[in-house]
Coordinates of C-alpha atoms and ligand atoms in Angstrom, one line a residue:
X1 CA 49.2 94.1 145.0
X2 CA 48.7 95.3 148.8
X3 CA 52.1 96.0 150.5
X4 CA 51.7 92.3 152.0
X5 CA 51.9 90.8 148.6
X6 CA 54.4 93.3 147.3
X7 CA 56.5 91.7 150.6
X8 CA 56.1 88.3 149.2
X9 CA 56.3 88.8 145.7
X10 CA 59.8 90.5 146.7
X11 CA 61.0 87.6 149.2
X12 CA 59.9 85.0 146.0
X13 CA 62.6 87.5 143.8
X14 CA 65.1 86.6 146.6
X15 CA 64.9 83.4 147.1
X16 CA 64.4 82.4 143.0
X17 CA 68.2 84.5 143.0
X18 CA 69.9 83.4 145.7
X19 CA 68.9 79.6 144.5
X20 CA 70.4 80.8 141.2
X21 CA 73.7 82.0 142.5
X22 CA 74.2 79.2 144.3
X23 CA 73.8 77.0 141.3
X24 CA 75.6 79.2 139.0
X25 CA 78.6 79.4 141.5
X26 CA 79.0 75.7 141.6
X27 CA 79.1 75.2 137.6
X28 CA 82.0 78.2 137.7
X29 CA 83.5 76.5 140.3
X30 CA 83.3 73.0 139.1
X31 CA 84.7 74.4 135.4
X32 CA 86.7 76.9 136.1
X33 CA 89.3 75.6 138.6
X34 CA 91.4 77.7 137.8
X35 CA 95.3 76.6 137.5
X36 CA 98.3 78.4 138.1
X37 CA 100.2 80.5 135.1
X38 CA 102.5 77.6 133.7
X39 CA 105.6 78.5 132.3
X40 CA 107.4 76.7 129.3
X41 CA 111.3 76.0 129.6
X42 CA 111.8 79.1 127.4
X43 CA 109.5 80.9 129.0
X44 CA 110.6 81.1 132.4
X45 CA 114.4 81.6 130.6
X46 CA 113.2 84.4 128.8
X47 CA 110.8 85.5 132.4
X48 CA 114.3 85.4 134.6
X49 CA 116.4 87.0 132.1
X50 CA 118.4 83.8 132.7
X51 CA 119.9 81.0 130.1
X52 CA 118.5 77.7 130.4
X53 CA 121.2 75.8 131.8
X54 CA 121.4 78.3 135.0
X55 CA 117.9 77.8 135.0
X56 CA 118.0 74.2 134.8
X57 CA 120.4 74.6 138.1
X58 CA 118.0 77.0 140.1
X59 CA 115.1 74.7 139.5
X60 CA 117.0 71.5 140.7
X61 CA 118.7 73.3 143.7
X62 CA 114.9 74.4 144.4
X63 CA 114.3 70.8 144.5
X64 CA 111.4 71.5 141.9
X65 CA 111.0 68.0 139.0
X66 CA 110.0 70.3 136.2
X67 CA 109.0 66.9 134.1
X68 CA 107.0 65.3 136.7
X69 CA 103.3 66.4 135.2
X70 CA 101.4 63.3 133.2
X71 CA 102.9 64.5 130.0
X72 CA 106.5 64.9 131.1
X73 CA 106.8 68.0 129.3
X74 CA 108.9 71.0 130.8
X75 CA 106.9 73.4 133.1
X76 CA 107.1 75.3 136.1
X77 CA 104.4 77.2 137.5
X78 CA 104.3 80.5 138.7
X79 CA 104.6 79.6 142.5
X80 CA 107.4 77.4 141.7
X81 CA 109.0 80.4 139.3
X82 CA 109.1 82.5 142.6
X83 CA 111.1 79.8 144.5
X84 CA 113.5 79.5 142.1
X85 CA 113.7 83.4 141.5
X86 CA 114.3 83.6 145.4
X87 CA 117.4 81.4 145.2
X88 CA 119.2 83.5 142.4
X89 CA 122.0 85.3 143.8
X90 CA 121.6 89.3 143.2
X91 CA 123.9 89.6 140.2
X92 CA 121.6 87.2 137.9
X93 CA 117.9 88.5 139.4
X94 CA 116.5 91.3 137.3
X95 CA 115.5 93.6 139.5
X96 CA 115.9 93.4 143.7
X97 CA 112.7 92.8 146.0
X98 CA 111.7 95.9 146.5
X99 CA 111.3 97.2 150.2
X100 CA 109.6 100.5 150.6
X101 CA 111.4 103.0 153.1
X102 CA 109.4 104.4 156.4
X103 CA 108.5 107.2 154.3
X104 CA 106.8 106.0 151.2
X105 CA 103.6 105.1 151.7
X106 CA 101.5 102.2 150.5
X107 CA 99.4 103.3 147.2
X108 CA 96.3 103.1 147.1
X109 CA 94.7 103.6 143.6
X110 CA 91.2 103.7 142.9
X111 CA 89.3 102.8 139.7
X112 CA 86.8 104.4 138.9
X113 CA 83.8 106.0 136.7
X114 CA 80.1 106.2 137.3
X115 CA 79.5 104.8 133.5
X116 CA 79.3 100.9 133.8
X117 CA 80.9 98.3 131.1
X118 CA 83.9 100.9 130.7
X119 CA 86.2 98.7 131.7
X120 CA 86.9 99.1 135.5
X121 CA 86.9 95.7 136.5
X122 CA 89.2 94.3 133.6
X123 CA 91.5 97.2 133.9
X124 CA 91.6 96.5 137.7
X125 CA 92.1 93.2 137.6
X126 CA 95.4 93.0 134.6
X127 CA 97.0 95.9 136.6
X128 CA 96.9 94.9 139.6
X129 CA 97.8 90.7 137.9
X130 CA 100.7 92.7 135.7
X131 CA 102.0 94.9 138.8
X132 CA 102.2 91.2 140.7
X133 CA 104.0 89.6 138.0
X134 CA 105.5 91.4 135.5
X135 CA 108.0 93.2 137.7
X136 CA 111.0 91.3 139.2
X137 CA 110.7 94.2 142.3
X138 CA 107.7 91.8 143.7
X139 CA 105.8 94.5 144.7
X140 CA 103.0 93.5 147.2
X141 CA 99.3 93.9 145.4
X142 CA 96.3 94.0 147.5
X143 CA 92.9 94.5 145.7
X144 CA 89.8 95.4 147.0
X145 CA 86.5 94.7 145.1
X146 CA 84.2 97.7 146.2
X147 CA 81.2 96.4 144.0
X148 CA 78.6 94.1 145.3
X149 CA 78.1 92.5 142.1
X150 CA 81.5 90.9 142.9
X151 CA 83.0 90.2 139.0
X152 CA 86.6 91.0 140.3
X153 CA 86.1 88.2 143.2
X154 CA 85.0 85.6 140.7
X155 CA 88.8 86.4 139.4
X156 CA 90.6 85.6 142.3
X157 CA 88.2 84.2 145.4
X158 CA 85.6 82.4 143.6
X159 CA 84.9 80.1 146.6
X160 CA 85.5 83.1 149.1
X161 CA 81.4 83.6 149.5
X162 CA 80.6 79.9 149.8
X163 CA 83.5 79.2 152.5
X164 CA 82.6 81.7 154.5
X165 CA 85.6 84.0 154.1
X166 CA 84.7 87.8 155.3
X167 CA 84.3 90.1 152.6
X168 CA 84.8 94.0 152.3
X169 CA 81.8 94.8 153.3
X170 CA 81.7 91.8 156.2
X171 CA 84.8 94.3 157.6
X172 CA 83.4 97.4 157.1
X173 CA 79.9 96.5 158.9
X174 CA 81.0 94.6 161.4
X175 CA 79.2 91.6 160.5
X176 CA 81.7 89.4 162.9
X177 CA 82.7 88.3 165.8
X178 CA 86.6 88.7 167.7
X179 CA 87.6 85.0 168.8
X180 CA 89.1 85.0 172.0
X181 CA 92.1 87.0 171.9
X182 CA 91.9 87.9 168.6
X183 CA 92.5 91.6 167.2
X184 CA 90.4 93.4 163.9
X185 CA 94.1 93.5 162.4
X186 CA 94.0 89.9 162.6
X187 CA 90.8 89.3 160.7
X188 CA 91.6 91.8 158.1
X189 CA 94.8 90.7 157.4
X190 CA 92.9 87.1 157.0
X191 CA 90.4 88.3 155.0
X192 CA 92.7 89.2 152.6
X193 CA 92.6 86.0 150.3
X194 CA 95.7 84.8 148.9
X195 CA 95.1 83.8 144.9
X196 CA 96.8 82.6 141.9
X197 CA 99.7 84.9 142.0
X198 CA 102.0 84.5 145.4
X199 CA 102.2 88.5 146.1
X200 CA 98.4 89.5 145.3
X201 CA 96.1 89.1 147.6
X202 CA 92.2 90.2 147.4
X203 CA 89.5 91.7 149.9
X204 CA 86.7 89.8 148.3
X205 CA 82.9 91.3 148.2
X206 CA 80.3 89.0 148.6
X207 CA 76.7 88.9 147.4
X208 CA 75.7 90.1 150.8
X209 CA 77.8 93.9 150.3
X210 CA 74.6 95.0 148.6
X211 CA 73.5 95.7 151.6
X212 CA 76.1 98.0 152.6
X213 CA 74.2 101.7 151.0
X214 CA 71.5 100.3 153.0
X215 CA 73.4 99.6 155.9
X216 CA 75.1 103.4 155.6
X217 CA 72.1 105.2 154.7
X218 CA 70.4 104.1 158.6
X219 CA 73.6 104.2 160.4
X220 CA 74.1 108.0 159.1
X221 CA 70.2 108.4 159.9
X222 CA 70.5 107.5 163.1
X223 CA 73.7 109.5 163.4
X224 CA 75.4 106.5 164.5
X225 CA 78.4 107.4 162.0
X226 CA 80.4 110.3 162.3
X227 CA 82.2 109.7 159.6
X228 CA 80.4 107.4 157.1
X229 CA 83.9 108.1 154.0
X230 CA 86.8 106.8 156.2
X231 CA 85.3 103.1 157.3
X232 CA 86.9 101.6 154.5
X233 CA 90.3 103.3 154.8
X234 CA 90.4 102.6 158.6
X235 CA 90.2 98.9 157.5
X236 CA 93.1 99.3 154.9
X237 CA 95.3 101.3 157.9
X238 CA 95.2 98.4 160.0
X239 CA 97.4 95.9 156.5
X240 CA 99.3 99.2 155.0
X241 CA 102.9 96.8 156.3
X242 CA 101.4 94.0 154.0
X243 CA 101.0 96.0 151.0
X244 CA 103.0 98.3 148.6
X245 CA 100.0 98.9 145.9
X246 CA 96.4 98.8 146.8
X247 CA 93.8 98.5 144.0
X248 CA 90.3 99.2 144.1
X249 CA 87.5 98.2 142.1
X250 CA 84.3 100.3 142.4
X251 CA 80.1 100.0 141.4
X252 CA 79.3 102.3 138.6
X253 CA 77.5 104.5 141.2
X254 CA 78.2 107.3 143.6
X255 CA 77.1 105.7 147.2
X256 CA 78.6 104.9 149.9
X257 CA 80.8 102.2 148.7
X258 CA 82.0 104.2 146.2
X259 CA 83.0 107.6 148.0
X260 CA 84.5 105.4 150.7
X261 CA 87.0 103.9 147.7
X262 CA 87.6 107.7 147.0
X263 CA 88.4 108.7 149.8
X264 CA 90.7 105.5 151.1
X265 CA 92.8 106.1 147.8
X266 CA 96.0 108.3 147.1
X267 CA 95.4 108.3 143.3
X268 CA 92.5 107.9 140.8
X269 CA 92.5 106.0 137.7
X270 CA 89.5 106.7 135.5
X271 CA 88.9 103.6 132.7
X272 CA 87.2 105.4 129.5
X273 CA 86.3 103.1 126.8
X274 CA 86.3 105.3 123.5
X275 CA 82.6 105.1 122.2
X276 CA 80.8 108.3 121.5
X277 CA 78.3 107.2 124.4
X278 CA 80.8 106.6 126.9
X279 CA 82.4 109.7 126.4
X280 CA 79.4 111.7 126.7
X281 CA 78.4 109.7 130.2
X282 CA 82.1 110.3 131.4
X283 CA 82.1 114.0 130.7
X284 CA 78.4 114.2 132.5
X285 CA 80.1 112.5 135.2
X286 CA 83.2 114.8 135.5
X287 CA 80.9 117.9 135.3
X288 CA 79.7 116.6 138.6
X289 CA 83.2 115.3 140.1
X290 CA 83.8 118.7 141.6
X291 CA 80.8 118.5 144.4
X292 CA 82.1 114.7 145.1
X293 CA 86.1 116.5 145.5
X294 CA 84.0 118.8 147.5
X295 CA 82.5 115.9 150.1
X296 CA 85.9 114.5 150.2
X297 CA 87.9 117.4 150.9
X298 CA 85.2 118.4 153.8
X299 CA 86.0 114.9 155.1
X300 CA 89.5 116.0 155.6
X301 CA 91.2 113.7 152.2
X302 CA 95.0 115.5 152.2
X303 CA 94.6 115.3 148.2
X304 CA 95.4 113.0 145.4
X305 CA 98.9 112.3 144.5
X306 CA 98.6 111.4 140.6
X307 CA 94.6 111.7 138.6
X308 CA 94.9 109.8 135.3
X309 CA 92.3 108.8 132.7
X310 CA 92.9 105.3 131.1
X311 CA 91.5 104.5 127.5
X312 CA 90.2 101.1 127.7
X313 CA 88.9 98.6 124.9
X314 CA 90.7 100.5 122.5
X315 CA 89.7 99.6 118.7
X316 CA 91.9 101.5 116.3
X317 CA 89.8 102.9 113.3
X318 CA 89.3 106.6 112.1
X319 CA 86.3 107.0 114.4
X320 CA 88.3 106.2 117.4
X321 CA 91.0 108.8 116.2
X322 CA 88.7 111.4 115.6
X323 CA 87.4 110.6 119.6
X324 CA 90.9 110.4 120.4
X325 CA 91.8 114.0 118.9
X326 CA 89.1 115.7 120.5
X327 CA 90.0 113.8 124.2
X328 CA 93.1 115.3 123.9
X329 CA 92.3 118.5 123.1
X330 CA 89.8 118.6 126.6
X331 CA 91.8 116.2 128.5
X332 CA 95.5 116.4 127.3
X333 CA 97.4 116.8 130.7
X334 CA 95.6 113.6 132.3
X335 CA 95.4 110.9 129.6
X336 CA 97.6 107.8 129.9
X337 CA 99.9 107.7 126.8
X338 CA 99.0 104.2 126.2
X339 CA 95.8 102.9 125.8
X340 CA 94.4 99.3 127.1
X341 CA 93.9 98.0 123.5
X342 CA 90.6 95.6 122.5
X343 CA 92.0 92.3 122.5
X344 CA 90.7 89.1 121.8
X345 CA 92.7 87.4 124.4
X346 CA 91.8 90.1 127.1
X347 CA 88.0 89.2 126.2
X348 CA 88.4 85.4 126.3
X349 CA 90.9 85.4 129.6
X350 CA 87.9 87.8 131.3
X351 CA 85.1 85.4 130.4
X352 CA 87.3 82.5 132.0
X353 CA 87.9 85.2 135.0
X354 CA 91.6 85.8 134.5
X355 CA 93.4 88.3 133.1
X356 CA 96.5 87.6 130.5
X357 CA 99.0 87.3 133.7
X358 CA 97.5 84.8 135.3
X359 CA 96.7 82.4 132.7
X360 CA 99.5 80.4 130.8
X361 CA 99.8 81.5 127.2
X362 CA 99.5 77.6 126.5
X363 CA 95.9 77.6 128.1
X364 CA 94.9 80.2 125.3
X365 CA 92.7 78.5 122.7
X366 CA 93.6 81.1 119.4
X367 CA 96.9 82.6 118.5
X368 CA 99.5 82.8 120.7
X369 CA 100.3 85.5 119.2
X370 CA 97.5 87.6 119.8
X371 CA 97.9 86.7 123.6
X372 CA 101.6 87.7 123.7
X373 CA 99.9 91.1 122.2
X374 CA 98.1 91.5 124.6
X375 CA 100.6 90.5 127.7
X376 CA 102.6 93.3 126.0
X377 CA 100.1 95.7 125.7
X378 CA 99.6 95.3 129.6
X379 CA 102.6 95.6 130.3
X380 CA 102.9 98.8 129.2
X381 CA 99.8 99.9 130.8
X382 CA 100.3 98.9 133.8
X383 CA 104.2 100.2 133.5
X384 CA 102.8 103.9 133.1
X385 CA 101.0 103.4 136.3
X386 CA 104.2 101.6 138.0
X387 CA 106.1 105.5 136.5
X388 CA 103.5 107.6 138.9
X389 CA 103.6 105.7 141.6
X390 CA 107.5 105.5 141.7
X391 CA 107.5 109.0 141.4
X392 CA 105.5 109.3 144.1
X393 CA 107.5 106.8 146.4
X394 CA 111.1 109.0 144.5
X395 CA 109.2 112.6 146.0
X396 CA 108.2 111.0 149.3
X397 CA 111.7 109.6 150.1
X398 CA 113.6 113.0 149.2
X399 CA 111.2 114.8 151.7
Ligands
ADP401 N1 90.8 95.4 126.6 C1 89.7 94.7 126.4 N2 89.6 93.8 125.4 C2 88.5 93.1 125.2 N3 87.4 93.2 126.0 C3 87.4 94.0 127.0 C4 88.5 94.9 127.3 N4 88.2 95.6 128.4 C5 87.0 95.3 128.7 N5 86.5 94.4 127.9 C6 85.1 93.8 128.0 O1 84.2 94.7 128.4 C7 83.3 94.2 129.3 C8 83.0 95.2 130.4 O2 84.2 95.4 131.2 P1 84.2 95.6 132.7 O3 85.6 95.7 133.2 O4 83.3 94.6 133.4 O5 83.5 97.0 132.9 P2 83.0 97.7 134.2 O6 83.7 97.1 135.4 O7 83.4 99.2 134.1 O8 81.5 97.6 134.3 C9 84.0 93.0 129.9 O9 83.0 91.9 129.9 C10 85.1 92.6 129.0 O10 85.0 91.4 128.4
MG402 MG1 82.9 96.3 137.2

């Protein structure tokens, strides 16, 4: 092929895909509308920490008929469970709202590793779903999905790219236009999507944020970017009041995208499935981490706060433990007591794009027990997470 037909051939590639996206988005979207968590009458007792008569008056006085649905069975769902949550006095809610002081600073966690299929995009998605709901402190979650290939956005703004919403790299390109009397705060903070839990929201990528390497790559060419790391953490200056925890979801690749998700963040979380292979790939990829620190710090990034490694998609079994032994004897000091376990229910909820806090353990085909497991097991993740960044928060307001 001459470079003409190599064009064509290439524009054919295009427009086969984008026909096939478009099609494959409107099946998800058509079978996957996806329905808020549901909670059972015991369930949202046992979520409020409440007895189910005082619950039975907080739901009333929120004026919410927990019978009305076709088959008049009790349920609430989780917008609904906030209402009522809102109306209990102090003395019966679990845990205040909490309201960070002037001197703690939103978080902004990163997720991260170069080696694809480890588990970045589930881990970001239950933590940032189980910092949103499993804490009565309503903590406000923002995520960000840094990769183009936009899994995490199928989670939570499925119809963002076919409605026209702006996506991450929409904001960090420019590719808009300020209304009349309009201000970039105000498209970012609209940009961030609201989605099936009231307090997390998601900056969506879209199809189009492939682009964005390109995009950097001529911009710094043409020396047209000073400062090619700190476009994405200007964008997240201008909603730090709307957030308490910002999560980020990166490519498995060291671009652009990812490097501005480096440094934008205030702590790193590295998800490391334990498989002889991804070990291997993740120690290549710290070998290398220290000439990426390097770029950073030359960029002017104050420093990370908390640096933790996360085993993901963890399988219990004498191989694992033997990987396990060895990981601690390289990487003591920065592994997460508690591992992300393999779960059955976390591999179903991801292929219906949602993680086990968003969907309602009644929508859960298999054993319920198996999907309380897993709510538990995230739990606890995402709690050790919660620990560092309260300490942070704790260490910020004392100084
Ligand atoms: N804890 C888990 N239990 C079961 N399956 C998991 C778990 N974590 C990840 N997976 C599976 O592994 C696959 C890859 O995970 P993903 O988060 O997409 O990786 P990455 O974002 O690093 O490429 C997903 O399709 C998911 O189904
Ligand atoms: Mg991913």
């Amino acid at each position: 092929m001459d470079t003409q037909q190599t064009t064509s051939a290439f524009q054919s590639l295009k427009s086969g895909a984008d026909a096939y996206i478009k099609r494959r988005n409107l099946r998800l979207l058509a079978n996957h509308r996806k329905e808020l968590r549901n909670f059972t009458r015991a369930e949202a007792s046992a979520y409020l920490d409440i007895d189910a008569k005082t619950l039975d008056k907080y739901v009333a006085a929120a004026d919410i008929d927990p019978r009305r649905h076709d088959d008049s069975q009790w349920s609430i769902d989780i917008s609904e469970m906030y209402r009522v949550r809102d109306l209990l006095p102090e003395s019966l809610r679990k845990e205040a709202r909490f309201q960070r002081s002037e001197k703690q600073q939103t978080q902004v966690l990163v997720i991260q590793n170069q080696k694809g299929g480890v588990g970045k995009t589930v881990s970001a998605a239950t933590i940032a779903s189980g910092l949103a709901t499993e804490f009565h402190q309503e903590y406000r979650v923002g995520l960000i999905d840094m990769d183009g290939q936009a899994t995490l956005s199928m989670y939570y703004a499925p119809e963002a790219d076919m409605e026209g919403n702006l996506s991450v790299g929409d904001l960090m390109m420019r590719n808009f236009d300020l209304d009349e009397g309009e201000t970039f705060e105000q498209v970012v903070s609209e940009a961030f999507l609201e989605t099936t839990i009231p307090n997390l929201r998601i900056l969506p990528a879209s199809q189009s944020d492939r682009a964005m390497e390109g995009w950097f790559h001529e911009q710094v060419f043409n020396h047209k970017l000073p400062s090619p790391y700190e476009i994405l953490n200007d964008v997240i200056d201008t909603v730090r009041d709307e957030f308490d925890i910002v999560i980020i979801d990166t490519p498995p690749s060291l671009g652009y995208a990812t490097f501005n998700a480096y440094y934008a963040a205030s702590s790193v979380v590295f998800p490391l499935s334990i498989t002889e292979n991804d070990i291997d790939a993740t120690c290549s990829y710290f070998s290398y981490i220290p000439q990426v620190w390097a770029l950073l710090e030359h960029a002017n990034h104050e420093g990370y706060d908390f640096m933790k490694i996360l085993l993901t998609n963890h399988r219990d079994s004498s191989t694992t433990t033997e990987l396990m032994n060895s990981l601690y004897d390289h990487f003591g000091p920065y592994l997460y007591s508690k591992e992300f376990k393999h779960s059955e229910a976390v591999r179903q909820a991801s292929s219906l794009l949602a993680t086990v806090f968003d969907m309602s353990k009644s929508e859960y085909p298999k054993s319920k027990a198996t999907f309380q497991t897993a709510q538990q097991n995230g739990y606890e993740v995402a709690s050790q997470i919660l620990r560092d960044i309260s300490n942070v928060w704790r260490e910020q307001e004392n100084n």
